Coordinates of C-alpha atoms in Angstrom, one line a residue:
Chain D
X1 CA -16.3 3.9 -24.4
X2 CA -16.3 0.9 -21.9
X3 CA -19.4 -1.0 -23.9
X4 CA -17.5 -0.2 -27.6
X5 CA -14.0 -2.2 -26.0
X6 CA -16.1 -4.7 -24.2
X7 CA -18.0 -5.8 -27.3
X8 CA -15.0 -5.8 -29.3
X9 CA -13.0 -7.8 -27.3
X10 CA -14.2 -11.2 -27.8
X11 CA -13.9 -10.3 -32.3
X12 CA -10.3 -9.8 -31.5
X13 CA -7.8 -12.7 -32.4
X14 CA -4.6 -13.5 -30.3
X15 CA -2.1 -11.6 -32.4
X16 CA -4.4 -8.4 -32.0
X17 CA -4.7 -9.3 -28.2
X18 CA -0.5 -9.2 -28.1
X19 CA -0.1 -6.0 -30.1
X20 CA -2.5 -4.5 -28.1
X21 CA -1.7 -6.1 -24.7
X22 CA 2.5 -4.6 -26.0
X23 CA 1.1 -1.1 -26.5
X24 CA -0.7 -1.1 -23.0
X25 CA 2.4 -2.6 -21.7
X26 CA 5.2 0.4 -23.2
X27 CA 3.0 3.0 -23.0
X28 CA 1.7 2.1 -19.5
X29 CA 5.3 1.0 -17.5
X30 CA 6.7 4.2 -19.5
X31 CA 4.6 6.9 -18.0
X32 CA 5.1 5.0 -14.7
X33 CA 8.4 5.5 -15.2
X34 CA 8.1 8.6 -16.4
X35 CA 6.1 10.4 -13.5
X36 CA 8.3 8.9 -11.1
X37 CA 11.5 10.1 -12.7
X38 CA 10.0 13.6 -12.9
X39 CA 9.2 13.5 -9.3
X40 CA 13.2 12.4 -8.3
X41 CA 14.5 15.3 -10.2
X42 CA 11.9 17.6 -8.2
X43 CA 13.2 15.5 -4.6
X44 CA 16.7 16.1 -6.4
X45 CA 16.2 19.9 -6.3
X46 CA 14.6 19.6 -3.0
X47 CA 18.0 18.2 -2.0
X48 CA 19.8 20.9 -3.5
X49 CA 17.5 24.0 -1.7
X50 CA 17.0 22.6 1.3
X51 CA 19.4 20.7 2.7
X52 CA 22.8 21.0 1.0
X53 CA 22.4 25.8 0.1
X54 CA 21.8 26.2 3.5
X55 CA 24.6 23.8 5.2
X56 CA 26.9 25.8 2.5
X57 CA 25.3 29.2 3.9
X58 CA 25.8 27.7 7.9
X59 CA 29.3 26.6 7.0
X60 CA 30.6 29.8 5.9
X61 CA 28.6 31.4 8.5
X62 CA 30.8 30.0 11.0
X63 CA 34.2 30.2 8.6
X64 CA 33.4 34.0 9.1
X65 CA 32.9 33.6 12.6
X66 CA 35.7 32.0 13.4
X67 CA 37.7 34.4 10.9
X68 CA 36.4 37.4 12.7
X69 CA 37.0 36.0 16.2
X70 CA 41.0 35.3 15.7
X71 CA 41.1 39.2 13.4
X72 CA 39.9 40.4 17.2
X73 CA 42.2 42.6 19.7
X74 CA 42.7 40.5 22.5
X75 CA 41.5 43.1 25.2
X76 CA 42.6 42.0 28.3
X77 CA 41.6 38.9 30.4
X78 CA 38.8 39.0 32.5
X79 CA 37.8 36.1 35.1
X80 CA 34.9 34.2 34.1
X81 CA 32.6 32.3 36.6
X82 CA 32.1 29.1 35.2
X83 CA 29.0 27.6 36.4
X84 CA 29.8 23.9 36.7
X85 CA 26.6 21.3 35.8
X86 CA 25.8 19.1 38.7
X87 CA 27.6 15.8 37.8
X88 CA 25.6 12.8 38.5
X89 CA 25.8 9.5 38.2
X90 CA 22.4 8.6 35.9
X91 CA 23.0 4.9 35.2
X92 CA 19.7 4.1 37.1
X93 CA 17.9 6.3 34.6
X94 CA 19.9 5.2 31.6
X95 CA 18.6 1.7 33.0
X96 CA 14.9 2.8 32.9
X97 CA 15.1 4.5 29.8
X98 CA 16.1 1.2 28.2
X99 CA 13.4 -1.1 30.2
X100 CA 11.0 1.4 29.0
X101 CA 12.5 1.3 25.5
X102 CA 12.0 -2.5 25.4
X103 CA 8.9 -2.4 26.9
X104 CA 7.2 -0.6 24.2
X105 CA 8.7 -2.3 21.4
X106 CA 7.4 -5.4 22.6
X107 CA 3.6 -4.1 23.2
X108 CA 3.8 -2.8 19.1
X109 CA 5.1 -6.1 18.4
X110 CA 8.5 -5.1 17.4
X111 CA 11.0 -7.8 18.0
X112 CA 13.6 -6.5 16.5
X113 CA 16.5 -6.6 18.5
X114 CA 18.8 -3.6 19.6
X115 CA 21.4 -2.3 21.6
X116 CA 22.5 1.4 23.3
X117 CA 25.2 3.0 21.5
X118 CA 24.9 6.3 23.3
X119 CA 22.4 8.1 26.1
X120 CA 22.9 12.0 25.4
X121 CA 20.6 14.9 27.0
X122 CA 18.1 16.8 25.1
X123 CA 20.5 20.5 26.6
X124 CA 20.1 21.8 30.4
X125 CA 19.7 19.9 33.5
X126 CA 16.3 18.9 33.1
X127 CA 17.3 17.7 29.9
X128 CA 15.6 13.9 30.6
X129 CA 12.4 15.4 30.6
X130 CA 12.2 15.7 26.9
X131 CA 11.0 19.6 27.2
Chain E
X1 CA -51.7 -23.1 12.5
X2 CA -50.2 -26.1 10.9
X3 CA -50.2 -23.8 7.1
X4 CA -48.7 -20.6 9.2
X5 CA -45.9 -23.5 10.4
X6 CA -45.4 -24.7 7.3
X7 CA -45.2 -21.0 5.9
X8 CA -42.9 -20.1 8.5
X9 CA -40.8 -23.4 7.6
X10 CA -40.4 -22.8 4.0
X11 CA -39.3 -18.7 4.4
X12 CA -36.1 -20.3 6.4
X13 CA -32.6 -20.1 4.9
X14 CA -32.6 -24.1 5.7
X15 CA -35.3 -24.1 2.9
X16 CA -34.7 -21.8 0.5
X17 CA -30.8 -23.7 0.6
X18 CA -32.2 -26.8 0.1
X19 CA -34.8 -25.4 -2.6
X20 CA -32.5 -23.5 -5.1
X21 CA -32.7 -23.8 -8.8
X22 CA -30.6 -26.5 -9.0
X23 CA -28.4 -29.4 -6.1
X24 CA -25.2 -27.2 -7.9
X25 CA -26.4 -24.2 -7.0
X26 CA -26.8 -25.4 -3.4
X27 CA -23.5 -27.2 -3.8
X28 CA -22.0 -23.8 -4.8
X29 CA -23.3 -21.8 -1.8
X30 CA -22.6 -24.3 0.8
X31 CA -18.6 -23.9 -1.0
X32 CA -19.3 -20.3 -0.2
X33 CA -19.9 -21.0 3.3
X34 CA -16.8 -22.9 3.9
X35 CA -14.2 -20.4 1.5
X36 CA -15.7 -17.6 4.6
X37 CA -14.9 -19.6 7.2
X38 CA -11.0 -20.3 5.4
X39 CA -10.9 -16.7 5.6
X40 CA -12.2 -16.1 8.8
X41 CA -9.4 -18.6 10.5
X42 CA -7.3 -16.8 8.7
X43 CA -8.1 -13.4 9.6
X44 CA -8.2 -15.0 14.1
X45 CA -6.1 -17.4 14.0
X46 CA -3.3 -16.5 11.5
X47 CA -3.6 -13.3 11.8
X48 CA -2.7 -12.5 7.7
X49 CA -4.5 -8.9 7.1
X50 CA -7.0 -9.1 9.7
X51 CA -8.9 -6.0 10.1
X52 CA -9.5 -6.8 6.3
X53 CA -10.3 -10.1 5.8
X54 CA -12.2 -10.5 8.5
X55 CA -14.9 -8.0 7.3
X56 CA -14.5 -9.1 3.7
X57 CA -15.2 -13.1 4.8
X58 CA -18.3 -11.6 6.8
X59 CA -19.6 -9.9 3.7
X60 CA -19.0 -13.2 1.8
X61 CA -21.1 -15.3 4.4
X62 CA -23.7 -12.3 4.6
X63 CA -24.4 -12.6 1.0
X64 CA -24.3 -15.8 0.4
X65 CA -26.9 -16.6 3.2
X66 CA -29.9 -17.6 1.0
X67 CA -32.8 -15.3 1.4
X68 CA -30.8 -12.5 3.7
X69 CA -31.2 -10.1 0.5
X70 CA -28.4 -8.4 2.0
X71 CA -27.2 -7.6 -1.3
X72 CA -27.4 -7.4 -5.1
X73 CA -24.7 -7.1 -7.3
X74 CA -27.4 -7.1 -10.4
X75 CA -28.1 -3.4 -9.4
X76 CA -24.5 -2.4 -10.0
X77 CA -22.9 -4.5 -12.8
X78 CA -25.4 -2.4 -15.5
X79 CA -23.6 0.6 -17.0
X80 CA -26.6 3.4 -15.3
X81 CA -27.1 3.1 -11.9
X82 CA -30.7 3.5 -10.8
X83 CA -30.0 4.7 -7.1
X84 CA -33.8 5.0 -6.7
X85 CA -33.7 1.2 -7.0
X86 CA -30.9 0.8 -4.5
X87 CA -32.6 2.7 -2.0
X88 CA -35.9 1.8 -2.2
X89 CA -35.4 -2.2 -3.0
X90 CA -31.6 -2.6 -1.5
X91 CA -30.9 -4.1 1.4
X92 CA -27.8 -2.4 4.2
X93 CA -24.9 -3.6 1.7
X94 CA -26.1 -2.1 -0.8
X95 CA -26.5 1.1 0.5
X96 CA -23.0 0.2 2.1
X97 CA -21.5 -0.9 -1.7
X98 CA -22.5 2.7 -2.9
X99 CA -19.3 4.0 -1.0
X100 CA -17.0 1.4 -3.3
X101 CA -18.8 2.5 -6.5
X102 CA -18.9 5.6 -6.6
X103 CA -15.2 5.5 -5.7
X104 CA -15.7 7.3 -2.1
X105 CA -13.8 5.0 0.4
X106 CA -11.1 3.5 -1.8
X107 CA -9.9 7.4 -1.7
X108 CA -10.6 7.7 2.1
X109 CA -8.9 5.2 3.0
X110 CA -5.8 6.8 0.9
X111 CA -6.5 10.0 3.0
X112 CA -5.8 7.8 6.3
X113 CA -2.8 5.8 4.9
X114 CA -1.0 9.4 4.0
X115 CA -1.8 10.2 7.4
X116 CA -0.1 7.0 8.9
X117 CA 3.4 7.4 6.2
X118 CA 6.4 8.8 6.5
X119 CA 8.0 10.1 3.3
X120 CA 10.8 10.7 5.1
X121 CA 13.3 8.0 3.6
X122 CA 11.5 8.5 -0.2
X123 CA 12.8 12.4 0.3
X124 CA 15.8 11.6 2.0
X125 CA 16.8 8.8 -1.2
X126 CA 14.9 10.0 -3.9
X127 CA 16.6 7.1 -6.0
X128 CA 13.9 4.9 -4.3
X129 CA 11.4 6.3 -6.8
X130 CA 13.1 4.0 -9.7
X131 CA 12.9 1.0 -7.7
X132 CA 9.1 1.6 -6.8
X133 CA 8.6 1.9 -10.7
X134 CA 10.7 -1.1 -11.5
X135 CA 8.6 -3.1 -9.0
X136 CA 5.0 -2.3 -11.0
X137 CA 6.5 -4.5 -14.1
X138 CA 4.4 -6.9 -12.9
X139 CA 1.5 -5.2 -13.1
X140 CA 1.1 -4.6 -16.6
X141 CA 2.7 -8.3 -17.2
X142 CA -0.2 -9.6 -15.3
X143 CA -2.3 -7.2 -17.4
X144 CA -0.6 -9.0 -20.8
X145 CA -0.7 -12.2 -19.7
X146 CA -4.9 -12.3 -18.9
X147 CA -5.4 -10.6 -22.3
X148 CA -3.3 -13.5 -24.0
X149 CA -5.3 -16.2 -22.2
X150 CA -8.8 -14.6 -24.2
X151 CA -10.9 -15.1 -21.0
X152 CA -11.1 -11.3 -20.0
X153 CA -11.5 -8.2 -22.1
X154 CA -9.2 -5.6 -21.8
X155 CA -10.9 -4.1 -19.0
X156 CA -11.0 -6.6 -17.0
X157 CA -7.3 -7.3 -17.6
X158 CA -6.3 -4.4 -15.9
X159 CA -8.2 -4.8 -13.0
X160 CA -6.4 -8.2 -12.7
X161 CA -2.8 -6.6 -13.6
X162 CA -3.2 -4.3 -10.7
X163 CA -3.2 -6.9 -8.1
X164 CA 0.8 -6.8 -8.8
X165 CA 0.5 -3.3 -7.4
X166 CA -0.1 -5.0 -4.0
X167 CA -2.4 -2.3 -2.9
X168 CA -6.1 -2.9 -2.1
X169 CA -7.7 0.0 -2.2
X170 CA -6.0 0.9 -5.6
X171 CA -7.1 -2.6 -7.1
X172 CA -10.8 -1.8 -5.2
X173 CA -10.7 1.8 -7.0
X174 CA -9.6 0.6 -10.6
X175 CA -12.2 -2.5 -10.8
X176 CA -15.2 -1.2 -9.5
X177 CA -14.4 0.9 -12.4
X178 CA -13.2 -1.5 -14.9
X179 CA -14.8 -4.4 -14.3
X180 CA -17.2 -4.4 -11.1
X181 CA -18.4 -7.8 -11.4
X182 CA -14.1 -9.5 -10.8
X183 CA -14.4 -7.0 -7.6
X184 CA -14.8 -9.9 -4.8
X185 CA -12.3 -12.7 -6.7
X186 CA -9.9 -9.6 -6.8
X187 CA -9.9 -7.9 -4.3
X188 CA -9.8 -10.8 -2.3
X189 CA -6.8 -12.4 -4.6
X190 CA -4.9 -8.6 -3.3
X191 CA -5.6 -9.3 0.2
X192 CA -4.5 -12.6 0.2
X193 CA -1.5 -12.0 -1.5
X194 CA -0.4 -9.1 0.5
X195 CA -0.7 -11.0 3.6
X196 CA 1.4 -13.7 2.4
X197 CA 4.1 -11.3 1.7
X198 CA 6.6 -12.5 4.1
X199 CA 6.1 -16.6 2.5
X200 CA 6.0 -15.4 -1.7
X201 CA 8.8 -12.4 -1.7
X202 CA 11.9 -14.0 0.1
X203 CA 12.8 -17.6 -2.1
X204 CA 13.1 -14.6 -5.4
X205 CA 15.3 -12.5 -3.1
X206 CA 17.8 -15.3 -2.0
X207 CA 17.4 -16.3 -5.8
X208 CA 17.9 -12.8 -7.6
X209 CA 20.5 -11.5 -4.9
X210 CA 24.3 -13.0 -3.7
X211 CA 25.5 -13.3 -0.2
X212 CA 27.5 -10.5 -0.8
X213 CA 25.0 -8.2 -2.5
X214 CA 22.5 -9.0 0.6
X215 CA 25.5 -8.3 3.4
X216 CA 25.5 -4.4 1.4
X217 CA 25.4 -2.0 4.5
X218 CA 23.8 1.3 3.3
X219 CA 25.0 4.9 4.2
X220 CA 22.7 6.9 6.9
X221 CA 19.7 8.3 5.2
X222 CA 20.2 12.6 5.7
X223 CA 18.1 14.3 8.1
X224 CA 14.9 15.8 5.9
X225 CA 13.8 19.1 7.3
X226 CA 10.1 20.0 7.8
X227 CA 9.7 22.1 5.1
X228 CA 10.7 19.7 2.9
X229 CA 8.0 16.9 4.4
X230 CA 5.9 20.2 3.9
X231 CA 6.4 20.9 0.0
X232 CA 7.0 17.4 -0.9
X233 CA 3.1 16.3 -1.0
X234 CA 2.2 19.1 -2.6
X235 CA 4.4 18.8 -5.6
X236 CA 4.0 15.1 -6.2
X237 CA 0.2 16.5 -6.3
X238 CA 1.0 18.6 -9.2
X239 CA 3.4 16.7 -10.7
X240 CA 1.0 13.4 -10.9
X241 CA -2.1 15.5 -11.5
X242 CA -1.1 17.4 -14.1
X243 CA 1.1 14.0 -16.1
X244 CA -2.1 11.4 -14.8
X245 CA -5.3 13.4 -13.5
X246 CA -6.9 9.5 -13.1
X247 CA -4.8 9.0 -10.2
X248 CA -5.5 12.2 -8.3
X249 CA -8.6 10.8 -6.3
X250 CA -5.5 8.3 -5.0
X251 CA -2.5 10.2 -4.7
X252 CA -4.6 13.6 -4.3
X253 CA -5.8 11.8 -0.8
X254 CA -2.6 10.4 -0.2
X255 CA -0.8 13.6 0.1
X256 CA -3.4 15.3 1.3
X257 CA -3.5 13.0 4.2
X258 CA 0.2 13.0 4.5
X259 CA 0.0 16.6 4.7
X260 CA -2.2 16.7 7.4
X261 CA 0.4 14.6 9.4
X262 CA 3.3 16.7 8.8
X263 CA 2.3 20.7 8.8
X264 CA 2.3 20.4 12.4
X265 CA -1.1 22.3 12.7
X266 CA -3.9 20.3 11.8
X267 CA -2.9 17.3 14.7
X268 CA -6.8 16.4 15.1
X269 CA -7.3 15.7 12.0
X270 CA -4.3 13.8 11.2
X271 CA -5.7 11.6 14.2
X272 CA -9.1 11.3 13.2
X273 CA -7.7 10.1 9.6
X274 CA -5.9 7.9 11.0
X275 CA -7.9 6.4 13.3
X276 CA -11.7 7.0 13.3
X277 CA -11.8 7.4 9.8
X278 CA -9.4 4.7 8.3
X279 CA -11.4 1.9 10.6
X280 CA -15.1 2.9 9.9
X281 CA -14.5 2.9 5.9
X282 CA -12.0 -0.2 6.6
X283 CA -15.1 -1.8 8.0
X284 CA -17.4 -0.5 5.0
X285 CA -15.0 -1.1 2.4
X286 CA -14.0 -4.6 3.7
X287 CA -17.9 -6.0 4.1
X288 CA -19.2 -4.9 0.7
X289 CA -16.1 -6.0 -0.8
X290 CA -17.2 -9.4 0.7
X291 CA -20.6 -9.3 -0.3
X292 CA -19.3 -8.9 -4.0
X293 CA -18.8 -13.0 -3.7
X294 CA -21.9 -14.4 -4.2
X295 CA -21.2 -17.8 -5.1
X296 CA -22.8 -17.6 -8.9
X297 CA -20.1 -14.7 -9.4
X298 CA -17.2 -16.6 -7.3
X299 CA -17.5 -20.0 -8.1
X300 CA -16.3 -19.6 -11.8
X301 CA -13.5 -20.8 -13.9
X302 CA -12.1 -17.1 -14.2
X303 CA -11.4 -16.6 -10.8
X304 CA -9.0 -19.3 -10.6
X305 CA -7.5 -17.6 -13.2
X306 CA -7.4 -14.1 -11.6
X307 CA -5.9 -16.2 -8.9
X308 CA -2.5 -17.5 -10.8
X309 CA -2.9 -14.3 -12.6
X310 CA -2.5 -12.3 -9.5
X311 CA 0.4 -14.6 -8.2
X312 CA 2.3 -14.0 -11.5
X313 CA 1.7 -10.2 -10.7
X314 CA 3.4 -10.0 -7.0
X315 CA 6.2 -12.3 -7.9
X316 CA 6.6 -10.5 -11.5
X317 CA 6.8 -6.9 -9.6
X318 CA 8.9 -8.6 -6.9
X319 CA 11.7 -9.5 -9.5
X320 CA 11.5 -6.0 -11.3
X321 CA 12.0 -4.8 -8.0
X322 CA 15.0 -6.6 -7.0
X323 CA 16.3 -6.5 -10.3
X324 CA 16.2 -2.3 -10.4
X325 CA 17.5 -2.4 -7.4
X326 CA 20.3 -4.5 -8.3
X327 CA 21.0 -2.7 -11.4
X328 CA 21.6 0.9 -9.7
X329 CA 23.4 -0.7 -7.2
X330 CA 25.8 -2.0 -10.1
X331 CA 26.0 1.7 -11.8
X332 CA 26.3 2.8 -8.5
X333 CA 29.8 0.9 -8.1
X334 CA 28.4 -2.4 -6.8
X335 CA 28.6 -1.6 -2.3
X336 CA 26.0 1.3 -2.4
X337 CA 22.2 -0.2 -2.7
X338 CA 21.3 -3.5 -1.1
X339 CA 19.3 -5.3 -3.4
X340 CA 17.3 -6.4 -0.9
X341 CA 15.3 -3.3 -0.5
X342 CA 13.6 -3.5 -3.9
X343 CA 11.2 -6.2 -3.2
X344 CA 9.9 -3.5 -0.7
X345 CA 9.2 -1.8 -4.2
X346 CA 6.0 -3.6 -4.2
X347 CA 3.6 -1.2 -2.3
X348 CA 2.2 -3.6 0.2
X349 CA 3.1 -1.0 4.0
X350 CA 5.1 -1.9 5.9
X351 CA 4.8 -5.7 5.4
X352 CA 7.5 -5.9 1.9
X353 CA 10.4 -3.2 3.7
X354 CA 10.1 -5.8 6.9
X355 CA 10.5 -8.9 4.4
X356 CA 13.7 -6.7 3.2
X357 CA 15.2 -6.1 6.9
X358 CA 14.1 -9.7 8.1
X359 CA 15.9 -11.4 5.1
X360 CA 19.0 -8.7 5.5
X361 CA 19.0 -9.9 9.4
X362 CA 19.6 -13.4 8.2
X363 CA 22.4 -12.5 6.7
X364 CA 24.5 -9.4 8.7
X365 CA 21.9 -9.2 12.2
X366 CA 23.5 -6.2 12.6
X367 CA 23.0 -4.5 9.2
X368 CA 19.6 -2.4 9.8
X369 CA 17.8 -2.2 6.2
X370 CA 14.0 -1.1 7.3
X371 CA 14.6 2.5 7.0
X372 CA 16.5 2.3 3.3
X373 CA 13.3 -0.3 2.2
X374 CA 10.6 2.2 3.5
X375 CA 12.3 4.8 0.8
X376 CA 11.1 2.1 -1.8
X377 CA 8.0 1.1 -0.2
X378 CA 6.2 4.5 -0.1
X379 CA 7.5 4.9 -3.7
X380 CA 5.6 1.6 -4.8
X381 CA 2.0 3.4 -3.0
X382 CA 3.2 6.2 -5.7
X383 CA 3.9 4.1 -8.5
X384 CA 0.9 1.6 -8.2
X385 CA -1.4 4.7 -8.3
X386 CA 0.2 6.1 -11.4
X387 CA -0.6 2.9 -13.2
X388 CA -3.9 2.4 -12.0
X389 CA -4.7 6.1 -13.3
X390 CA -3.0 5.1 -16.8
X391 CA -5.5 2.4 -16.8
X392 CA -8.4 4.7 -15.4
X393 CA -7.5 7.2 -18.1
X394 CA -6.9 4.9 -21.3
X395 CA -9.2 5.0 -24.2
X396 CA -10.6 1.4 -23.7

């Protein structure tokens, strides 16, 4: 197939060379367009089973939590420990956190510039430790 | 003794320069010598694509150095390969060069780059996919514009257009196939180009984009959860195999890579894709590549031409990226889509979505565009495939 083209090429004049070159050109962007179209709708479905049915299906999971928690009989009161978190003050961690944050952008050459909004733990005490 | 000197003499490279065909040939390789050492300064010193062009200006010097027989581009221009004369009469690079013909490490490589992406934005903005189609317009205008100029066959005209895909392996894969004797002059043309994204893409984005469009703050991409990651190479798999079955040993590796990276399972060999892999066939690919320009088949008229050519490509696909880009962000009511993000259409990762943030940052430093361009960028690795399995696949 390539020798047949190849040998024919140079017999063809330049309005053959545009129609042809035009037909490459529709044909070619078009099923570009084409397969990447068809792949949106499938992300756009994605969307649809992934993300947005089961936030519905968690939202009115809690609705009918919340529904059944005020339909309850209030029993009767019963003390509750509370067991209070140690507070403490981490602003020396928050500190090395953000050297070390800085630190490693600049060894992978990142210089792009940014700022803390907000520190918040990973859950439990040990919550720094990333486990 | 004075014979076994004067033997010894004449069997140097100094000689056999000096005693070519013709002074032009000499001329021509001595050219060769100094185009490596270009590339070489600019793979140390400026650093533009250097674990590439290093090895491909190595190559270039390798087979250029006049009796070295280091490599012969005569065994793989005819249409039948006799391997039996690439074994026994080939030297290492053509051993090596059997890897790019026979289409092996262009599609490693693809296995490692799915490894080392995130589809994450691409899922999470699935519009991205139109702007990484938009920005492959200039492939097939570079593809119309060699065919007018009468110098290149068809063929060979679409292994020139893909250099607008900005993406090397892809241009490596479709003219080793297409038209194996352009493969130095283009693939080094991609190279180039690619690293001198951040120099050709941002005067057409200050000139196809206002203030106001490039001060656009995008909403937070959604969180994508890891099923999705999961599924989503898997269907574009079957979606692109079964519309474009050319472009499956690309995008076939590309996902298959990806998916590797993102099960959660298989965290060796996403590492070794990554890593061993992608830098011993970076190291293949790039030094056979290189040996491709032998100064008889570099030195021409055409390759200035696949030069421009190739330039007309990557600001051509810039523009239809910007100007998708801008056009959705006009039917999307005119504050949704920074324009900005579709040069990163062009397929060159991550170099085109840093262009995007860099050039936002001039204009809001506080606006944070990287993550939005990456939706675009991964889409262009997507789209330049498709088109270089619509060329793969057309009845030339």
């Amino acid at each position: 197939m390539t020798n047949i083209m190849l040998s024919a090429a140079p017999s063809m004049d330049f309005a053959e060379r545009m129609a042809y070159g035009l037909q490459v050109f529709v044909v070619g962007l078009g099923t570009v367009f084409a397969v990447l179209v068809i792949l949106w709708l499938a992300l756009v479905l994605f969307k649809v089973f992934s993300y947005d049915l089961p936030q519905k299906k968690a939202k009115k999971l809690a609705e009918e939590a919340a529904s059944k928690v005020e339909a309850a009989p209030i029993v009767e009161e019963t003390p509750i420990s509370v067991i209070e978190e140690p507070v403490s003050d981490d602003t020396q961690l928050i500190a090395v956190i953000t050297a070390a944050i800085a630190a490693y952008n600049a060894q992978s050459g990142n210089s792009l510039p940014f700022r803390v909004v907000s520190f918040k733990r990973a859950g439990g005490a040990n919550g720094w430790s990333g486990k | 003794m004075l014979e076994s000197i004067l033997n010894f003499l004449e069997s140097t490279g100094i000689a056999r320069l000096f005693n070519m065909d013709s002074g032009w040939d000499t001329l021509k390789t001595i050219a060769m010598f100094g185009i490596a050492f270009v590339l070489v300064y600019f793979a140390i010193v400026k650093q533009y694509e250097p674990l590439l062009l290093l090895p491909i200006a190595i190559g270039m010097l390798l087979t250029n150095l006049p009796g070295a027989n280091m490599f012969h581009l005569d065994f793989f221009i005819q249409q039948d390969i006799s391997f039996s004369q690439v074994l026994h009469e080939g030297g290492l690079l053509d051993i090596l060069y059997l890897g790019v013909k026979l289409g092996i490490y262009p599609s490693l490589i693809f296995i490692g780059i799915g490894a080392m992406t995130d589809f994450t934005p691409l899922i999470s903005n699935p519009k991205s996919l139109l702007i990484g189609a938009g920005a492959q317009l200039g492939v097939f205008v570079a593809f119309f514009l060699a065919l007018a100029s009468g110098m290149f066959s068809p063929q060979e005209a679409a292994a020139i257009g893909i250099i607008g895909g900005a993406d090397g392996p892809t241009a490596i894969l479709v003219t080793k196939t297409l038209a194996p004797s352009l493969l130095g002059a283009i693939a080094i043309a991609a190279y180039s180009y690619m690293a001198l994204i951040p120099m050709i893409q941002p005067p057409f984005m200050r000139l196809l984009t206002t203030e106001k469009e490039r001060k656009i703050r995008m909403t937070a991409l959604r969180p994508v959860s890891r099923t999705e990651k999961i599924i989503f190479p898997i269907v574009v798999m079957f979606i692109v195999g079964l519309i474009v079955p050319d472009a499956i040993p690309l995008i076939g590796c590309l996902m298959f890579g990806n998916l590797l990276n993102v099960c959660g399972v298989t965290d060796r060999l996403s590492k070794t894709a990554q890593n061993e892999l992608m830098n011993i066939v970076t190291i293949f690919l790039g030094i056979t590549v290189g040996a491709t320009a032998s100064a008889d088949n570099f030195l021409k008229w055409e390759t200035i031409l696949i030069v421009l050519c190739g330039l007309a490509a990557f600001c051509v696909s810039t523009t239809g990226g910007l100007l998708t880009a801008k056009i959705m962000n006009i039917v999307c009511g005119g504050n949704t889509i920074n324009p900005l993000i579709g040069s990163a259409g062009v397929s060159a990762v991550p170099m085109a979505a840093r262009v995007s943030q860099k050039v936002g940052q001039e204009y809001d430093p506080s606006n944070f565009l990287l993550m939005h361009a990456m939706g675009p960028n991964v889409a262009g690795v997507i789209g330049s495939a498709v088109a270089a399995g619509v060329f793969l696949s057309w009845a030339w």
